Coordinates of C-alpha atoms in Angstrom, one line a residue:
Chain A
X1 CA -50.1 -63.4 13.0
X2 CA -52.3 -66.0 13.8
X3 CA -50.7 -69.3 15.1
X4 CA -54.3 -71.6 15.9
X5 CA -55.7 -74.3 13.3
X6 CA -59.4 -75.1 13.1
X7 CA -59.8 -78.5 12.0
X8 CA -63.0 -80.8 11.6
X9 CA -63.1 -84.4 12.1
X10 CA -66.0 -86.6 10.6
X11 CA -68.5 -83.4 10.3
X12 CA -72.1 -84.9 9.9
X13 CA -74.6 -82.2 10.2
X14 CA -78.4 -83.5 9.3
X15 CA -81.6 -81.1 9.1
X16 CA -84.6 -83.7 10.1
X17 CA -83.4 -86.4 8.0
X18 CA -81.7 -85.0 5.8
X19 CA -78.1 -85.1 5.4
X20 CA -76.4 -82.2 4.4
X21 CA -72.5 -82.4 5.3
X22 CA -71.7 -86.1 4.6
X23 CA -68.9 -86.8 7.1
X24 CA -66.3 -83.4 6.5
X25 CA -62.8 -83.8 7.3
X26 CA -61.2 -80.3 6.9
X27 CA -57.7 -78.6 8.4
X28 CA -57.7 -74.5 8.0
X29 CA -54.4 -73.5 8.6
X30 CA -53.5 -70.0 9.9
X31 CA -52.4 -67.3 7.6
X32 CA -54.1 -68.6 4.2
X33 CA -57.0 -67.1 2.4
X34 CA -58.8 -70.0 1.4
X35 CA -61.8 -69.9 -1.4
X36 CA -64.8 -72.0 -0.8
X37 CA -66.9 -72.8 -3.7
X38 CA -69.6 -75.0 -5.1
X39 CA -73.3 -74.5 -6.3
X40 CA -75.9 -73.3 -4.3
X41 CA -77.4 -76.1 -2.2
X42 CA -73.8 -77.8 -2.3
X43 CA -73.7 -77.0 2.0
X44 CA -71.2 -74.1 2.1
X45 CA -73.5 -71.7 4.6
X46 CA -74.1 -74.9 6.4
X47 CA -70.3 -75.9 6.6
X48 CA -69.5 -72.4 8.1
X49 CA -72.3 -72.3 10.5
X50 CA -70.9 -75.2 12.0
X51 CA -67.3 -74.9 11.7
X52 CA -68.0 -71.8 13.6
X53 CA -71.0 -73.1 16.3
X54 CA -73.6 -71.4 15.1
X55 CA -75.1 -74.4 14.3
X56 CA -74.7 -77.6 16.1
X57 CA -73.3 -80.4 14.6
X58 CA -75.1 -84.0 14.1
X59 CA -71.8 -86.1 14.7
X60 CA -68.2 -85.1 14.4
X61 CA -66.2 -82.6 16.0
X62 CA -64.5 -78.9 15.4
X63 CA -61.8 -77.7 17.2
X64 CA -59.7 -74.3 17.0
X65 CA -55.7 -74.7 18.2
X66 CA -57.0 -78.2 20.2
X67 CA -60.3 -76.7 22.0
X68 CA -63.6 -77.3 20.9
X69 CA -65.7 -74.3 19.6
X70 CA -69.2 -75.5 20.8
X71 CA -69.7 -73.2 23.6
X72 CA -66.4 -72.4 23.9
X73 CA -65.5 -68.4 24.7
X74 CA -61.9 -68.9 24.4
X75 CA -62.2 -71.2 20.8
X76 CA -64.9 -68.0 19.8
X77 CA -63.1 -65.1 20.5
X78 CA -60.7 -66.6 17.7
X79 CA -63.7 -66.7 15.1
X80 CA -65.4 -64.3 13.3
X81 CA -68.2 -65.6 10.4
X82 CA -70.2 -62.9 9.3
X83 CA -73.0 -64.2 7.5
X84 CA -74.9 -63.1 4.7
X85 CA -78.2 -60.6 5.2
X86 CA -81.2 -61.2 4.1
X87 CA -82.9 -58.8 2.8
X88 CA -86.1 -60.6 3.0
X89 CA -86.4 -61.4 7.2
X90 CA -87.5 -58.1 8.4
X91 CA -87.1 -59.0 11.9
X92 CA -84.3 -60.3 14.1
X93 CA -81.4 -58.9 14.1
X94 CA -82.6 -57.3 10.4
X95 CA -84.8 -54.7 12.3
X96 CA -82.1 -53.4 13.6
X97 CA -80.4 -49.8 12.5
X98 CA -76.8 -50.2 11.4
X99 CA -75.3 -48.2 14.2
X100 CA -76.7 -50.7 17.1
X101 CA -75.7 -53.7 15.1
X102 CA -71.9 -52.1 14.6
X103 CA -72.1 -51.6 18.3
X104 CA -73.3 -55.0 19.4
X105 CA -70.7 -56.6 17.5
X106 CA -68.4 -54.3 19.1
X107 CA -68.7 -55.2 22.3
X108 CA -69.0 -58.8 21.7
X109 CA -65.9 -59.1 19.5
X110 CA -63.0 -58.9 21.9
X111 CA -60.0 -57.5 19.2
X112 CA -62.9 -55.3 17.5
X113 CA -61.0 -52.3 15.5
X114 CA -63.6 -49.2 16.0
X115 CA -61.2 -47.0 14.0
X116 CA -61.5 -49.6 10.7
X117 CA -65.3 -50.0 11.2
X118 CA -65.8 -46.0 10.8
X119 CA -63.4 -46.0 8.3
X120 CA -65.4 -48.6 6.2
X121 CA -68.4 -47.2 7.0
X122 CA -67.0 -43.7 5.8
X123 CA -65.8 -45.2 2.8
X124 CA -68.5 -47.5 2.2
X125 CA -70.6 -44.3 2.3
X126 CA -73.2 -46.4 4.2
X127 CA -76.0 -45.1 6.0
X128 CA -75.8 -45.9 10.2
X129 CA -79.1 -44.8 11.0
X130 CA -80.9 -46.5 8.6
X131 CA -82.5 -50.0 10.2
X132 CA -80.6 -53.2 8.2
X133 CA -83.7 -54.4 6.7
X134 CA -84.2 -51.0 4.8
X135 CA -80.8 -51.4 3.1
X136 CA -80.0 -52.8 -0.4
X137 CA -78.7 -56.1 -0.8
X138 CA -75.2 -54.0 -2.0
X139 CA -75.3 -52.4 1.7
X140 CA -76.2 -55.4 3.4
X141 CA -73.2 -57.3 2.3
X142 CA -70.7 -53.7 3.2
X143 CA -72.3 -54.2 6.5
X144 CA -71.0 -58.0 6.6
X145 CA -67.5 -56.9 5.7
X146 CA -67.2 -54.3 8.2
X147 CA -67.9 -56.8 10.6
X148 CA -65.7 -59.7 9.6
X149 CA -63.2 -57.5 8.6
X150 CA -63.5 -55.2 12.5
X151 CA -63.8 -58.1 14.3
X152 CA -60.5 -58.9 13.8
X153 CA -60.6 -62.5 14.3
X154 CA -57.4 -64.6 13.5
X155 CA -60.2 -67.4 12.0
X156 CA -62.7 -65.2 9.6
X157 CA -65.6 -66.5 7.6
X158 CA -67.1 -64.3 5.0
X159 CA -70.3 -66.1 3.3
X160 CA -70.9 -64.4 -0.3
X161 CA -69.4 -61.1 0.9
X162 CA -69.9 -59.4 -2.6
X163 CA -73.4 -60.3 -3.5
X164 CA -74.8 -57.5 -4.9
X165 CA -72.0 -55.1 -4.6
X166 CA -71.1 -53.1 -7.7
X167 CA -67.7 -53.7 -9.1
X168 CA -66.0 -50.3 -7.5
X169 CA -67.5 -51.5 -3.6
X170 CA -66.3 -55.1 -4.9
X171 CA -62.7 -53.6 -5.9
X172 CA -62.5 -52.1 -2.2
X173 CA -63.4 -54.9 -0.8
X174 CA -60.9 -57.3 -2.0
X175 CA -57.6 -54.7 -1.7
X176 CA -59.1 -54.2 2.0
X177 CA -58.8 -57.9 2.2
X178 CA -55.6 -58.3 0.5
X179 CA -54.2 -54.9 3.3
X180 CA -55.5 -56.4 6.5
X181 CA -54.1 -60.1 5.1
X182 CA -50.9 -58.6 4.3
X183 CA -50.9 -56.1 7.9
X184 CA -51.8 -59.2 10.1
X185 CA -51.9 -62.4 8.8
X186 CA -55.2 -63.4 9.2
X187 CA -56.7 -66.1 7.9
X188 CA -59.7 -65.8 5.6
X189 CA -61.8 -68.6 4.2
X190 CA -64.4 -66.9 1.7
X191 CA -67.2 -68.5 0.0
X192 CA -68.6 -66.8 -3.5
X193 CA -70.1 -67.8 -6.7
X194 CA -68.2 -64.7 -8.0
X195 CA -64.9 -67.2 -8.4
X196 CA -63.8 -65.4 -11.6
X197 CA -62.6 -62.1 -10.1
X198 CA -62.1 -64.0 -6.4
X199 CA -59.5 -66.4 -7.8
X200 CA -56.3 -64.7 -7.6
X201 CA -56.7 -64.1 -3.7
X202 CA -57.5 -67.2 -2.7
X203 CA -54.5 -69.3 -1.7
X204 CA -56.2 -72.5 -1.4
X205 CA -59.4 -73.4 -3.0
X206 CA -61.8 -75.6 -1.4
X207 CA -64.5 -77.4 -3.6
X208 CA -67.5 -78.4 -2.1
X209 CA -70.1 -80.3 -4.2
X210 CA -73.3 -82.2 -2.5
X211 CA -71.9 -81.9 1.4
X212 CA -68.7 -83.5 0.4
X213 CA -65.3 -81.6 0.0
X214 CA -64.0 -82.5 -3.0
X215 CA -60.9 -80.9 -3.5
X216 CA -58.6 -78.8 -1.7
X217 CA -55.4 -77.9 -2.7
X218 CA -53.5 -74.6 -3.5
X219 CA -55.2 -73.1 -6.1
X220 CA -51.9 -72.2 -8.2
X221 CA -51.0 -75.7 -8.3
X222 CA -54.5 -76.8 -9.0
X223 CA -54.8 -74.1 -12.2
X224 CA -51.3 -75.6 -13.1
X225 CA -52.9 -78.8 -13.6
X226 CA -56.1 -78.6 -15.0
X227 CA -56.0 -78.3 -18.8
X228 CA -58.7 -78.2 -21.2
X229 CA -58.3 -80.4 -24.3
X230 CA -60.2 -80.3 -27.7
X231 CA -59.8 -81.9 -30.9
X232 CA -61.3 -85.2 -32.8
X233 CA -63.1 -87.1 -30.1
X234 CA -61.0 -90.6 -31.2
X235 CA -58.0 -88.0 -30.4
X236 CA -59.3 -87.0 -27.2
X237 CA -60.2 -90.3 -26.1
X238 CA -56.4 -91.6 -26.9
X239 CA -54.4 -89.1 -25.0
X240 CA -56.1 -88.8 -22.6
X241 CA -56.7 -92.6 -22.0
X242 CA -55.9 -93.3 -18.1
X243 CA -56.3 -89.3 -16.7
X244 CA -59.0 -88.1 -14.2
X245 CA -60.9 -86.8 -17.3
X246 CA -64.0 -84.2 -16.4
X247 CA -66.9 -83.1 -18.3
X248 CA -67.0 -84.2 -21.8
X249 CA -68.6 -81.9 -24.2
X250 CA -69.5 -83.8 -27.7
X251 CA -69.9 -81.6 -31.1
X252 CA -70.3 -83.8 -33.9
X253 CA -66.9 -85.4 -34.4
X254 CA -64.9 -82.8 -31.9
X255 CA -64.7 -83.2 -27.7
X256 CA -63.8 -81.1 -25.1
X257 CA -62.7 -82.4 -22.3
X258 CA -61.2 -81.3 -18.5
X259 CA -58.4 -83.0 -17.1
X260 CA -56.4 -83.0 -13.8
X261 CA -53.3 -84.1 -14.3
X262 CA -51.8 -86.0 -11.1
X263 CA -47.9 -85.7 -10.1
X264 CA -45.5 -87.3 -13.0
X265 CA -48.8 -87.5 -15.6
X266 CA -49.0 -85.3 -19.3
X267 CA -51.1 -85.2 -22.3
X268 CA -49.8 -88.1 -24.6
X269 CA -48.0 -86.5 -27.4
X270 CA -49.0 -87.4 -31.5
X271 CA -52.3 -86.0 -31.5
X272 CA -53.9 -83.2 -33.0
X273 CA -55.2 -81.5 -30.2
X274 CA -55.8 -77.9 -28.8
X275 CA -55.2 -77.2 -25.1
X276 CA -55.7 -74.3 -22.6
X277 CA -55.6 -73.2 -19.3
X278 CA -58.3 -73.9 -17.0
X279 CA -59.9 -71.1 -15.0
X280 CA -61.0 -71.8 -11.2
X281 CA -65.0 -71.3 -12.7
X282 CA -64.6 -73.5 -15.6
X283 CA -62.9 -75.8 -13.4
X284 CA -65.7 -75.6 -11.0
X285 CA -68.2 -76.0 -13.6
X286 CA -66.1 -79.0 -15.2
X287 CA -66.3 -80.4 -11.2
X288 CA -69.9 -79.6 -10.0
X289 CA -71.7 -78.9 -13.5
X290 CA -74.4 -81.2 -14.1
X291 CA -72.4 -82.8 -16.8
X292 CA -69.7 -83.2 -15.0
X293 CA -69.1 -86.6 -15.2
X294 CA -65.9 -88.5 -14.8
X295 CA -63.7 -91.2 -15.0
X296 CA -60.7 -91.8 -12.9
X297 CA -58.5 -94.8 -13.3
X298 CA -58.4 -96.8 -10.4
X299 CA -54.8 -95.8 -9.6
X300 CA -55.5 -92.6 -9.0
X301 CA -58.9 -92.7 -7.0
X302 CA -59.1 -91.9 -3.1
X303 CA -55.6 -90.3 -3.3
X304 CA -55.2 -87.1 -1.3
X305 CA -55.6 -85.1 -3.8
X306 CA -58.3 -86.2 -5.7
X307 CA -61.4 -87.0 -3.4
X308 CA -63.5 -88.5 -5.7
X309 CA -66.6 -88.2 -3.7
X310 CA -64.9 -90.1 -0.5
X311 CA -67.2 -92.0 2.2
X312 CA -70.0 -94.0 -0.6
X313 CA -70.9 -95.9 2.2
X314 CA -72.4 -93.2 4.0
Chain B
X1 CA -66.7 -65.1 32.3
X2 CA -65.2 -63.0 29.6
X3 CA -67.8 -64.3 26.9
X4 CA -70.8 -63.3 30.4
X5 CA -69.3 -60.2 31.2
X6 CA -70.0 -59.0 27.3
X7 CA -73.6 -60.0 27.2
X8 CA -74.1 -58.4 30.8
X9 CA -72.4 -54.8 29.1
X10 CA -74.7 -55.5 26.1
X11 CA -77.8 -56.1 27.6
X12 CA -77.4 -53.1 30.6
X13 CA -77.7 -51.0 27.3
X14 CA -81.0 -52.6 26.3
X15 CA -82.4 -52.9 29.9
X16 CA -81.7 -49.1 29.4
X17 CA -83.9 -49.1 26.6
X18 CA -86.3 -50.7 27.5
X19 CA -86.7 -49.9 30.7
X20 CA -87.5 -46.6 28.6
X21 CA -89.9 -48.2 27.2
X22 CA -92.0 -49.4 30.4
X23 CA -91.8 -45.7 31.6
X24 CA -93.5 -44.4 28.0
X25 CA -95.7 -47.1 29.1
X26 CA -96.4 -46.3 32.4
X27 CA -97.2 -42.5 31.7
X28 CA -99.6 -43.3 28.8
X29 CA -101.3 -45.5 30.6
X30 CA -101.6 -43.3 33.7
X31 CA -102.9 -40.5 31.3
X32 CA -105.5 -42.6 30.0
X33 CA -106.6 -43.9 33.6
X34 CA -106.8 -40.3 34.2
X35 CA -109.1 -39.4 31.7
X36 CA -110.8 -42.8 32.0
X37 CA -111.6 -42.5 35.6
X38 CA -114.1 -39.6 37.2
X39 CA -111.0 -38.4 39.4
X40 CA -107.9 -40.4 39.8
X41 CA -107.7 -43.1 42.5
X42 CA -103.6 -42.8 43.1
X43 CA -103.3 -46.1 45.0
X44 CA -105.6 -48.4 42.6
X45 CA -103.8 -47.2 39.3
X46 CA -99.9 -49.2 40.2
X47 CA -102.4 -52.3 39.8
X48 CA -103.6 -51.8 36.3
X49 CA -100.2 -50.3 34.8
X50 CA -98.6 -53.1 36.4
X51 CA -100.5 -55.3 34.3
X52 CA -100.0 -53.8 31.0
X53 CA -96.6 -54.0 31.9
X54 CA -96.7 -57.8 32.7
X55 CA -98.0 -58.5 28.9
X56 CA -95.1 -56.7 28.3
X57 CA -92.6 -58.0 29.7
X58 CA -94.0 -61.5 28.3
X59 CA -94.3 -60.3 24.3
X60 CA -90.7 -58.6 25.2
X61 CA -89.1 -62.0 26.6
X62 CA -90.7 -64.1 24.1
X63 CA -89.9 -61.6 20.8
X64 CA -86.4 -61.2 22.8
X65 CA -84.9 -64.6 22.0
X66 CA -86.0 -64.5 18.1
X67 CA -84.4 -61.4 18.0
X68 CA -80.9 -62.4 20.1
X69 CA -80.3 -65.6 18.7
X70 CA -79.7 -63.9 15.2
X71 CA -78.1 -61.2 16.8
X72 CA -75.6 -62.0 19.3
X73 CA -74.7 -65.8 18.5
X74 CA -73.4 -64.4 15.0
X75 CA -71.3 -62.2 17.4
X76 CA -70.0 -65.3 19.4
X77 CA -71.9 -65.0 22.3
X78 CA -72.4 -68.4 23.7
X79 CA -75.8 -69.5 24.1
X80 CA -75.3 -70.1 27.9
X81 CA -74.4 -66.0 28.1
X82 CA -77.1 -65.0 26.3
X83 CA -79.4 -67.1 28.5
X84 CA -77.8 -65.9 31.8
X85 CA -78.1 -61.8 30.6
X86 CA -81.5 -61.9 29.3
X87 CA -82.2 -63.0 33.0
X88 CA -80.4 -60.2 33.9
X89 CA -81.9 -57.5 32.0
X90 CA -85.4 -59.1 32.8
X91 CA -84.7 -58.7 36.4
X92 CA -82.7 -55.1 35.7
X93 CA -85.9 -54.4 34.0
X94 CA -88.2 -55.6 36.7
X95 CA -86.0 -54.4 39.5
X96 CA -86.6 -50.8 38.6
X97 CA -90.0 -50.8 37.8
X98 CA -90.1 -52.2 41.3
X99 CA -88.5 -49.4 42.4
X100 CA -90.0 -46.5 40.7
X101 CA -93.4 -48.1 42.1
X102 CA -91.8 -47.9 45.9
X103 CA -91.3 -44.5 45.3
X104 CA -94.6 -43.6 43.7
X105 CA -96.4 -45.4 46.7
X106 CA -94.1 -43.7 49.5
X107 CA -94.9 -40.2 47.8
X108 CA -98.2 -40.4 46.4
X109 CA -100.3 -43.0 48.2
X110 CA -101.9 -42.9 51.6
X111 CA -100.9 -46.7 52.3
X112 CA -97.1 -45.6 51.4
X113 CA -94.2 -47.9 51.7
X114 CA -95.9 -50.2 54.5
X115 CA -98.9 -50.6 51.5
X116 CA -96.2 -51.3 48.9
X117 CA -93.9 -54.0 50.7
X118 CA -97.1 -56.1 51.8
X119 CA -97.5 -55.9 48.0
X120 CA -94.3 -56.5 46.8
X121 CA -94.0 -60.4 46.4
X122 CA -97.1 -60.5 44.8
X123 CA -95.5 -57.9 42.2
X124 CA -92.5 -59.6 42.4
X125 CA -94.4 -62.9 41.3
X126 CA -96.5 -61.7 38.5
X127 CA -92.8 -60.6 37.2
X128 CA -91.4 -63.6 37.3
X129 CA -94.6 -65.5 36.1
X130 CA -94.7 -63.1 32.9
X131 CA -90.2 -63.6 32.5
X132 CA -91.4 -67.4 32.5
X133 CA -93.7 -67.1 30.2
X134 CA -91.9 -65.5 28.1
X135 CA -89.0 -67.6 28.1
X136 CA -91.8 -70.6 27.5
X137 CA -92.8 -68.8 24.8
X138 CA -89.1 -68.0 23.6
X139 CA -88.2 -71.2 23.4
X140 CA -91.1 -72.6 21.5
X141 CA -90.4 -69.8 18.9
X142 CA -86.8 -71.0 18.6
X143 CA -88.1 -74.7 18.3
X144 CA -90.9 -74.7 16.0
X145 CA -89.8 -71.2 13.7
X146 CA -92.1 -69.5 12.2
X147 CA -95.0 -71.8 13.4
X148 CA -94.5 -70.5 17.1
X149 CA -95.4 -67.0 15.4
X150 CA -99.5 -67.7 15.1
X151 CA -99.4 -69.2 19.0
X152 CA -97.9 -65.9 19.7
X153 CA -100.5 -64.4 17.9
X154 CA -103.0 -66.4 19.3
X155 CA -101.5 -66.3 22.5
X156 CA -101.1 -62.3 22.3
X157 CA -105.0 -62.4 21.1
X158 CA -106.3 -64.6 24.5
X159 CA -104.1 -62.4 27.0
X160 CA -105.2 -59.4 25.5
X161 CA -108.8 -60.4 25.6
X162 CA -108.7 -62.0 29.0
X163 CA -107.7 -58.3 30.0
X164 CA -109.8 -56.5 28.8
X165 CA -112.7 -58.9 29.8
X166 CA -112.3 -58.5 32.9
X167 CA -111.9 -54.9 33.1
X168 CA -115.0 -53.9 31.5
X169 CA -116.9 -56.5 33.6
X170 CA -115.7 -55.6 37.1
X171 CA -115.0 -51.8 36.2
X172 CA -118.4 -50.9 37.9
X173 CA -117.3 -52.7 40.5
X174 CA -114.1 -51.4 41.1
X175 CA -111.6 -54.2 39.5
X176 CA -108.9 -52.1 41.0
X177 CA -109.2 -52.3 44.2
X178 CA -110.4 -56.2 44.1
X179 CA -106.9 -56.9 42.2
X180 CA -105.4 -55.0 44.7
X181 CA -107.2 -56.9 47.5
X182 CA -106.9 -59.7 46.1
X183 CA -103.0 -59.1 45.5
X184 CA -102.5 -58.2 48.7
X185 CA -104.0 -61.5 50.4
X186 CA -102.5 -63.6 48.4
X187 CA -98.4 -62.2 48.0
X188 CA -97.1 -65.7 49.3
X189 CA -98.8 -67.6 46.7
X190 CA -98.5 -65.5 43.6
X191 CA -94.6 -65.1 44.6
X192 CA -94.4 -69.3 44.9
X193 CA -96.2 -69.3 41.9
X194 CA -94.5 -67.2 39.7
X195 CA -91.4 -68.4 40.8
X196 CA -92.3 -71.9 39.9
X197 CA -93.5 -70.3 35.9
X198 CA -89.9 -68.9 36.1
X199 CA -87.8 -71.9 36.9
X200 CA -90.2 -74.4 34.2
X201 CA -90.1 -71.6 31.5
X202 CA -86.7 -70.7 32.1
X203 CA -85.4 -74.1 32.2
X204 CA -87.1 -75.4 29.2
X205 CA -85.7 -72.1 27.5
X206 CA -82.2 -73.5 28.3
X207 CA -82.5 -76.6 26.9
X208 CA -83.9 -75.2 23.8
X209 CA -81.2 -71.8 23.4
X210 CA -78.7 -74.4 24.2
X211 CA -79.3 -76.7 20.8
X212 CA -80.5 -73.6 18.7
X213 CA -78.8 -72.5 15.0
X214 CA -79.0 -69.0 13.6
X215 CA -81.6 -69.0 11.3
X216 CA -81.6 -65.6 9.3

C-alpha cells in the first residue's frame, strides 16, 4: 500500500496571461480513488499536468510524502499520469508504434509490471505493431490504461481513460481498476465526463469548475446530501429558505431545485413537495451547469465543505 | 542517478537505431557517388557522406526534442535526464561514425589512419557544430510550437540548398578534395568552432527543456 500524500499549496498556473488554476489547494491521500470532474475548459488536464510536473507551475507548490515533484526522481518514481492521445498530432510521441511506446515506458517506470502490460494488451486485443497515431481513439485510450495501470505508481492519474471505449473495453477497464485497487492500494485520481457509470468507484469526488476546486468530499456523503426538490415554486422557496440551494429550474407555477444540505440541516416539513436523490452528473450539472446559480446563506459560505468559489480576490 | 541511468538505457536503444540509420545513409550515398563519379575517388567520398550526415544529425537533434518531450517526460523522465542522454546518444551516434570512418580510411585509403587523425578534429567539430545546431533548433521548437516548424522548414530549405550549391559549382573542380584540403588546414578551428555552436546551442536548449510542458 501506498503510504505518501501529494498535496498542493496555492497552485497558480497561468498560460500567457491567462489564468487557468486560480490558486489550488488540494491533499490526495494514499489509498483512495478519487473522481475529478467538471466541464471541459474547467482546468482538469491542466491540474494534473501540474500536480504531476509535466507542466510547471506559475506560483504555488506540489509535493509527494514532503518532496517536491518538480525535477524530482524520487517524488516521480511515485507518479504515474497517463494522459490522453490525441488522435490528431501525428508526430511526437503519436508516431510511434505501440510496442516501442510500451517499452519506453517500461524502462522509465521503475515498478513497471511487464506481465500486466501483455496481459492488457492480450485482452485489450490491441494491435503492438501498429504506430499510435494509426489507432482509433477506443485504442488510444486502452493504450493510456496499460500504461497507468503497468506503471504501477502508488500516485496514478488517468485523464478521460474511457473516451471512446465501447461499453465491454469500458466494463474491463473499471473491474481492472477496482482488482489492482483492491490487490495494492493504490491510489487513483480519474478525470471523465462519463460520471454516470464512474460514480460508484470513486471514493472521493473532486469538483472542479473555472480553475477553482469546488468541492471535495466523499462522494457517498456528498450523494447523501444532495436532494432534488420540486413542487409549487412559493413551496420551494419556503422550505428551502436558508439552504445552499443550486440551479433553479422554473415551469410555470412548479420549481426544481438542488440542494446540499450541511451537517444538522433538512427540508422544512408542511409542504407539498417531491424529493429525490441526486446523481453525481446531475449534481455536477446542478454545480457547473450554466444555470447553476446559487444562493448560500451567509452562515454557511467559505466552510470546509462548501467552497463557494473561494479566493474572489484573485 | 536512477531517473539518468533510465534515459542512458533508453537512448543506447535509439542510438542503436539510428546509428542504423546513418549507415543506410552512408551506403546510399556511397552508391550514388559511385555511379555519380567516372570511377570512385575512396579518399574524397568520407568528405561528402560526412556532410549529408551533418544535416542529419541537425534535422535528427532538432526533430529529437519535439519528439522526447512528449515522450519521455509523460514517463517521468526529468528534463535534466533527457537533456544529459540526448547528449549521450548524439555523441554515441557521432562516436561510431567516427569510428567506422577510421576504419574505412585505415583499410581503404592511401592516406590511412595518419590521413584520418589529422582529420579528425575537424570531423569532430562539424559534429558538434551540427549537435549544436540542433539543440538551437530544438529548443526554439519547444519555445515557439508549431511556429518553429516553418524555420525548420525554411531552415531545412537554405542548408539543403547551400549544399547542393556548392556541389554543382565546384564539382568540375573537384569540391572534394578542396573540402578535404580545406578540412584538413583548418581541424583546430572547426573543432574550437563547433565546440563553441555546442556549448551556446546546448545551453540555450537547457534553459528552454528545463521550463518546457508536454504539449500533445
Amino acid at each position: 500500500m501506498s503510504t505518501g500524500k501529494l498535496i498542493c499549496n496555492d497552485l497558480v498556473k497561468k498560460y500567457g496571461k491567462k489564468e487557468i488554476l486560480h490558486g489550488i489547494d488540494l491533499e490526495l491521500e494514499p489509498d483512495r480513488i478519487y473522481g475529478l470532474i467538471g466541464r471541459n475548459g474547467a482546468g482538469k488536464t491542466t491540474l494534473l499536468s501540474t500536480l504531476t510536473a509535466q507542466s510547471p507551475v506559475t506560483s504555488g507548490t506540489v509535493t509527494y510524502n514532503g518532496l517536491p515533484v518538480w525535477e524530482n526522481q524520487d517524488a516521480l518514481d511515485h507518479i504515474c499520469f497517463s494522459r490522453e492521445l490525441n488522435p490528431l498530432i501525428g508526430w511526437g510521441a503519436n508516431s510511434l508504434k505501440v510496442k516501442d511506446y510500451l517499452k519506453a515506458a517500461s524502462i522509465f517506470f521503475p515498478h513497471w509490471d511487464k506481465q500486466l502490460a501483455e496481459r492488457l494488451v492480450q485482452d485489450f486485443e490491441l494491435e503492438t505493431k501498429k504506430k499510435i497515431c494509426k489507432l482509433s481513439k477506443g485504442m488510444m485510450s486502452m493504450v493510456t490504461i496499460i500504461i497507468a495501470l503497468a506503471s504501477k505508481a502508488d500516485m496514478t492519474f488517468l485523464d478521460e481513460p474511457v473516451a471512446g471505449l465501447d461499453v465491454i473495453a469500458r466494463d474491463a477497464f473499471y473491474r481492472e481498476l477496482l482488482s489492482e485497487y483492491t490487490e495494492t492500494g493504490r491510489t487513483f485520481l480519474i478525470s471523465t465526463h462519463i460520471i454516470e457509470e464512474a460514480e460508484d468507484l470513486f471514493e472521493e469526488t473532486i469538483f472542479l469548475n473555472d480553475g477553482r476546486i469546488l468541492l471535495k468530499e466523499s462522494t457517498q456523503a456528498l450523494l447523501e446530501r444532495a436532494i432534488h426538490i420540486s413542487g409549487k415554486a412559493e413551496d420551494v422557496d419556503a422550505a428551502t429558505t436558508g439552504l445552499a440551494v443550486y440551479h433553479p429550474e422554473k415551469l410555470g407555477r412548479s420549481k426544481a431545485v438542488t440542494v446540499l444540505l450541511q451537517e444538522g440541516q433538512c427540508i422544512a416539513d408542511g409542504y407539498d413537495l417531491s424529493s429525490q436523490p441526486v446523481n453525481l452528473q446531475n449534481l455536477m450539472v446542478a454545480l457547473c451547469g450554466p444555470d447553476s446559480q446559487h444562493s448560500v446563506p451567509d452562515s454557511q459560505q467559505n466552510t470546509p465543505d462548501v467552497k463557494t468559489g473561494g479566493r474572489k480576490g484573485r | 542517478m536512477k531517473g539518468l541511468s533510465r534515459s542512458l538505457r533508453y537512448f543506447t536503444l535509439l542510438a542503436g537505431e539510428y546509428i542504423a540509420l546513418s549507415l543506410v545513409i552512408a551506403t546510399a550515398g556511397f552508391l550514388l557517388y559511385l555511379l555519380r563519379s567516372n570511377g570512385a575517388n575512396p579518399e574524397a567520398f568520407p568528405i561528402m557522406i560526412l556532410f549529408v550526415l551533418y544535416l542529419f544529425l541537425i534535422i535528427f537533434s532538432m526533430g529529437h526534442y519535439m519528439i522526447m518531450t512528449s515522450l519521455v517526460i509523460p514517463f517521468n523522465c526529468t528534463r535534466k535526464s533527457l537533456f544529459w542522454g540526448t547528449q549521450y546518444m548524439m555523441l554515441l551516434i557521432a562516436g561510431t561514425i567516427c569510428i567506422l570512418l577510421g576504419t574505412y580510411f585505415g583499410l581503404v585509403t592511401d592516406v590511412g589512419l595518419h590521413g584520418f587523425f589529422r582529420l579528425l578534429p575537424a570531423i569532430a567539430g562539424m559534429f558538434a557544430a551540427s549537435i549544436g545546431l540542433g539543440a538551437l533548433l530544438g529548443g526554439i521548437i519547444l519555445k515557439f510550437g508549431r511556429a518553429a516548424v516553418i524555420v525548420m522548414t525554411v531552415f531545412s530549405g537554405i542548408l539543403g540548398g547551400i549544399f547542393g550549391f556548392c556541389c554543382s559549382a565546384f564539382s568540375d573542380a573537384g569540391i572534394d578534395t578542396v573540402f578535404m584540403t580545406f578540412f584538413s588546414e583548418n581541424a583546430r578551428w572547426i573543432l574550437l568552432t563547433g565546440l563553441a555552436v555546442l556549448l551556446s546551442g546546448g545551453s540555450i536548449n537547457y534553459i528552454v527543456l528545463g521550463k518546457s510542458a508536454v504539449t500533445r
